[in-house]
Amino acid sequence: MYDTFFKRLIDIILASINLVLLTPLFVIITIVLFFANEGEPFFVQKRPGKNGQIFNMFKFKTMTNKKDSDGNLLPDSKRMTRLGNFARRISLDEIPQLINVIRGDMSLVGPRPLLPEYLPLYNETQKKRHEVKPGITGWAQVNKENITSWQTKFEYDLWYIEHKSFFLDLKIVFLTLKKVLIPLKTNPTNTESFNGKN
């Protein structure tokens, strides 16, 4: 019952409330990034959702489109804006994904959506991560310090799918807020290496 009805209801209610509460911050960041990124405050990328269905995932754009003399994008470190770096550190760049949750593309909690080009590489077990909607945060994200490879990441994602419940989701949300609110003590510029962030 929770997975088929209440999880979606909670997603809509909490995402809507948070989007309203964060509207002033949303507007400020949008305006600043509009000027910092030459009129492009948002980053939209195709990601696979439930059952592998492709959707447009929204994020704040944390990097510029600066290129070298050959027309190639500069390294990430040279394209990252100060606001973008700060936004990533405390996950402000994820705020637009609340829109994805309201639309039904994502859930607040679930496996993070990876890139579409990885889909053909999954084995039958790994494909199970698409049995649920992807999330803004997930079990793998709150246990990131224990993830040393793609294999372990998938293991955490699949463990979540097999054990998902209201109380597990609540625990993941709590641990996510704890990670966001407590200042990073080590490697403050670290970003999610399995997520294709921009």
CSV table of C-alpha atoms in Angstrom, one decimal:
chain,number,residue,atom,x,y,z
A,1,MET,CA,0.0,0.0,0.0
A,2,TYR,CA,2.8,2.4,0.9
A,3,ASP,CA,4.7,1.9,-2.4
A,4,THR,CA,1.6,2.0,-4.6
A,5,PHE,CA,-0.2,5.0,-3.0
A,6,PHE,CA,1.1,6.7,0.1
A,7,LYS,CA,4.7,7.1,-1.2
A,8,ARG,CA,3.4,9.1,-4.2
A,9,LEU,CA,1.1,11.1,-2.0
A,10,ILE,CA,3.9,12.0,0.5
A,11,ASP,CA,6.1,12.9,-2.5
A,12,ILE,CA,3.5,15.4,-3.8
A,13,ILE,CA,2.8,17.0,-0.5
A,14,LEU,CA,6.4,17.3,0.7
A,15,ALA,CA,7.8,18.4,-2.7
A,16,SER,CA,5.1,21.1,-3.0
A,17,ILE,CA,5.6,22.4,0.5
A,18,ASN,CA,9.4,22.5,0.1
A,19,LEU,CA,9.1,24.2,-3.3
A,20,VAL,CA,6.9,26.9,-1.9
A,21,LEU,CA,9.2,27.4,1.1
A,22,LEU,CA,12.2,27.5,-1.1
A,23,THR,CA,10.7,29.9,-3.7
A,24,PRO,CA,12.7,33.0,-2.5
A,25,LEU,CA,15.9,31.0,-2.7
A,26,PHE,CA,14.9,29.4,-6.0
A,27,VAL,CA,14.3,32.9,-7.5
A,28,ILE,CA,17.6,34.3,-6.2
A,29,ILE,CA,19.7,31.4,-7.4
A,30,THR,CA,18.0,31.5,-10.8
A,31,ILE,CA,18.7,35.2,-11.3
A,32,VAL,CA,22.3,34.9,-10.2
A,33,LEU,CA,22.9,31.9,-12.4
A,34,PHE,CA,21.1,33.6,-15.3
A,35,PHE,CA,23.8,36.2,-15.4
A,36,ALA,CA,26.7,33.9,-14.4
A,37,ASN,CA,25.9,31.4,-17.1
A,38,GLU,CA,24.9,33.8,-19.9
A,39,GLY,CA,21.2,33.3,-19.7
A,40,GLU,CA,21.2,29.6,-18.8
A,41,PRO,CA,20.4,29.1,-15.1
A,42,PHE,CA,19.1,25.5,-15.5
A,43,PHE,CA,20.8,22.3,-16.6
A,44,VAL,CA,18.4,19.8,-18.3
A,45,GLN,CA,19.6,16.3,-18.9
A,46,LYS,CA,17.9,13.1,-20.2
A,47,ARG,CA,17.8,10.4,-17.5
A,48,PRO,CA,16.0,7.0,-17.3
A,49,GLY,CA,13.2,6.8,-14.8
A,50,LYS,CA,10.9,3.9,-13.7
A,51,ASN,CA,10.9,1.1,-16.3
A,52,GLY,CA,13.7,2.9,-18.1
A,53,GLN,CA,11.4,5.6,-19.3
A,54,ILE,CA,13.4,8.7,-20.3
A,55,PHE,CA,12.6,12.0,-18.8
A,56,ASN,CA,14.1,15.5,-18.5
A,57,MET,CA,15.8,16.0,-15.1
A,58,PHE,CA,16.2,19.6,-14.0
A,59,LYS,CA,19.1,21.0,-12.0
A,60,PHE,CA,20.6,24.4,-11.4
A,61,LYS,CA,23.5,24.8,-13.9
A,62,THR,CA,26.7,24.9,-11.9
A,63,MET,CA,29.2,25.2,-14.7
A,64,THR,CA,29.6,27.6,-17.6
A,65,ASN,CA,29.9,26.6,-21.3
A,66,LYS,CA,33.4,28.0,-21.7
A,67,LYS,CA,35.4,26.3,-24.4
A,68,ASP,CA,39.0,26.3,-25.5
A,69,SER,CA,40.3,27.6,-28.9
A,70,ASP,CA,39.4,24.3,-30.5
A,71,GLY,CA,35.8,24.5,-29.4
A,72,ASN,CA,36.1,21.9,-26.7
A,73,LEU,CA,34.6,22.4,-23.3
A,74,LEU,CA,37.2,23.4,-20.7
A,75,PRO,CA,37.8,21.0,-17.7
A,76,ASP,CA,35.1,21.0,-15.0
A,77,SER,CA,37.4,22.8,-12.6
A,78,LYS,CA,37.7,25.8,-14.9
A,79,ARG,CA,34.0,25.9,-15.7
A,80,MET,CA,32.7,25.7,-12.2
A,81,THR,CA,31.3,29.0,-10.9
A,82,ARG,CA,31.7,30.0,-7.2
A,83,LEU,CA,28.0,29.8,-6.7
A,84,GLY,CA,27.9,26.5,-8.5
A,85,ASN,CA,30.6,25.1,-6.2
A,86,PHE,CA,28.7,26.3,-3.1
A,87,ALA,CA,25.4,25.0,-4.5
A,88,ARG,CA,26.9,21.5,-5.0
A,89,ARG,CA,28.4,21.4,-1.5
A,90,ILE,CA,25.0,21.7,0.2
A,91,SER,CA,23.0,20.2,-2.7
A,92,LEU,CA,21.2,23.5,-3.7
A,93,ASP,CA,21.6,22.5,-7.3
A,94,GLU,CA,19.1,19.7,-6.7
A,95,ILE,CA,16.2,22.0,-5.8
A,96,PRO,CA,14.7,22.1,-9.3
A,97,GLN,CA,14.2,18.3,-9.1
A,98,LEU,CA,11.3,19.0,-6.7
A,99,ILE,CA,9.5,19.9,-10.0
A,100,ASN,CA,10.4,16.4,-11.3
A,101,VAL,CA,8.9,14.9,-8.1
A,102,ILE,CA,5.6,16.8,-8.5
A,103,ARG,CA,5.5,15.8,-12.2
A,104,GLY,CA,5.9,12.2,-11.3
A,105,ASP,CA,9.2,11.6,-13.0
A,106,MET,CA,11.0,11.1,-9.7
A,107,SER,CA,10.5,10.4,-6.0
A,108,LEU,CA,12.0,12.1,-3.0
A,109,VAL,CA,13.8,8.9,-2.2
A,110,GLY,CA,15.0,6.2,-4.6
A,111,PRO,CA,18.1,5.2,-6.6
A,112,ARG,CA,19.7,8.2,-8.2
A,113,PRO,CA,19.0,8.3,-12.0
A,114,LEU,CA,22.1,7.6,-14.1
A,115,LEU,CA,22.8,8.4,-17.7
A,116,PRO,CA,20.8,6.7,-20.5
A,117,GLU,CA,23.9,5.4,-22.2
A,118,TYR,CA,24.5,3.1,-19.3
A,119,LEU,CA,21.2,1.2,-19.8
A,120,PRO,CA,22.6,-1.4,-22.2
A,121,LEU,CA,25.4,-2.2,-19.8
A,122,TYR,CA,23.2,-3.4,-16.9
A,123,ASN,CA,22.8,-7.1,-16.2
A,124,GLU,CA,19.4,-8.5,-15.3
A,125,THR,CA,20.0,-7.9,-11.6
A,126,GLN,CA,21.1,-4.3,-12.0
A,127,LYS,CA,18.1,-3.5,-14.2
A,128,LYS,CA,15.9,-3.9,-11.1
A,129,ARG,CA,17.0,-0.4,-10.1
A,130,HIS,CA,14.4,0.8,-12.6
A,131,GLU,CA,11.5,-1.0,-10.9
A,132,VAL,CA,11.0,2.1,-8.8
A,133,LYS,CA,11.2,5.8,-9.6
A,134,PRO,CA,14.6,7.4,-9.2
A,135,GLY,CA,15.0,9.7,-6.2
A,136,ILE,CA,16.6,13.1,-5.3
A,137,THR,CA,18.4,11.2,-2.6
A,138,GLY,CA,18.8,7.5,-1.9
A,139,TRP,CA,20.3,4.8,0.2
A,140,ALA,CA,23.5,4.8,-1.8
A,141,GLN,CA,23.9,8.6,-1.4
A,142,VAL,CA,23.6,8.5,2.4
A,143,ASN,CA,26.2,5.7,2.5
A,144,LYS,CA,28.5,7.3,-0.1
A,145,GLU,CA,31.6,6.9,2.1
A,146,ASN,CA,31.1,3.1,1.8
A,147,ILE,CA,30.9,3.1,-2.0
A,148,THR,CA,34.1,2.2,-3.7
A,149,SER,CA,32.9,1.0,-7.1
A,150,TRP,CA,29.9,0.8,-9.4
A,151,GLN,CA,29.2,-2.7,-8.1
A,152,THR,CA,28.8,-1.5,-4.5
A,153,LYS,CA,26.6,1.4,-5.6
A,154,PHE,CA,24.2,-1.0,-7.4
A,155,GLU,CA,24.2,-3.2,-4.3
A,156,TYR,CA,23.0,-0.3,-2.2
A,157,ASP,CA,20.4,0.7,-4.8
A,158,LEU,CA,19.1,-2.9,-5.0
A,159,TRP,CA,19.1,-3.3,-1.2
A,160,TYR,CA,16.8,-0.2,-1.0
A,161,ILE,CA,14.4,-1.6,-3.6
A,162,GLU,CA,14.1,-4.9,-1.7
A,163,HIS,CA,13.6,-3.2,1.7
A,164,LYS,CA,11.8,0.1,0.8
A,165,SER,CA,9.3,1.2,3.4
A,166,PHE,CA,8.0,4.5,5.0
A,167,PHE,CA,10.5,4.2,7.9
A,168,LEU,CA,13.4,3.5,5.6
A,169,ASP,CA,12.5,6.5,3.5
A,170,LEU,CA,12.2,8.6,6.6
A,171,LYS,CA,15.7,7.5,7.8
A,172,ILE,CA,17.2,8.3,4.4
A,173,VAL,CA,15.6,11.8,4.4
A,174,PHE,CA,16.9,12.4,8.0
A,175,LEU,CA,20.4,11.2,7.0
A,176,THR,CA,20.4,13.4,3.9
A,177,LEU,CA,19.4,16.5,5.9
A,178,LYS,CA,22.2,15.7,8.3
A,179,LYS,CA,24.8,15.5,5.6
A,180,VAL,CA,23.5,18.7,4.0
A,181,LEU,CA,23.3,20.8,7.2
A,182,ILE,CA,26.5,19.6,8.9
A,183,PRO,CA,29.5,21.4,7.2
A,184,LEU,CA,31.7,19.1,5.2
A,185,LYS,CA,34.9,18.4,7.1
A,186,THR,CA,36.8,16.6,4.5
A,187,ASN,CA,37.2,17.3,0.8
A,188,PRO,CA,34.6,20.2,0.6
A,189,THR,CA,34.8,20.3,-3.2
A,190,ASN,CA,33.8,16.6,-3.6
A,191,THR,CA,30.9,16.0,-5.9
A,192,GLU,CA,28.9,13.0,-6.7
A,193,SER,CA,31.1,10.9,-8.9
A,194,PHE,CA,28.5,8.5,-10.0
A,195,ASN,CA,25.8,11.0,-11.0
A,196,GLY,CA,27.0,12.9,-14.1
A,197,LYS,CA,26.4,16.2,-12.3
A,198,ASN,CA,26.5,19.6,-13.9
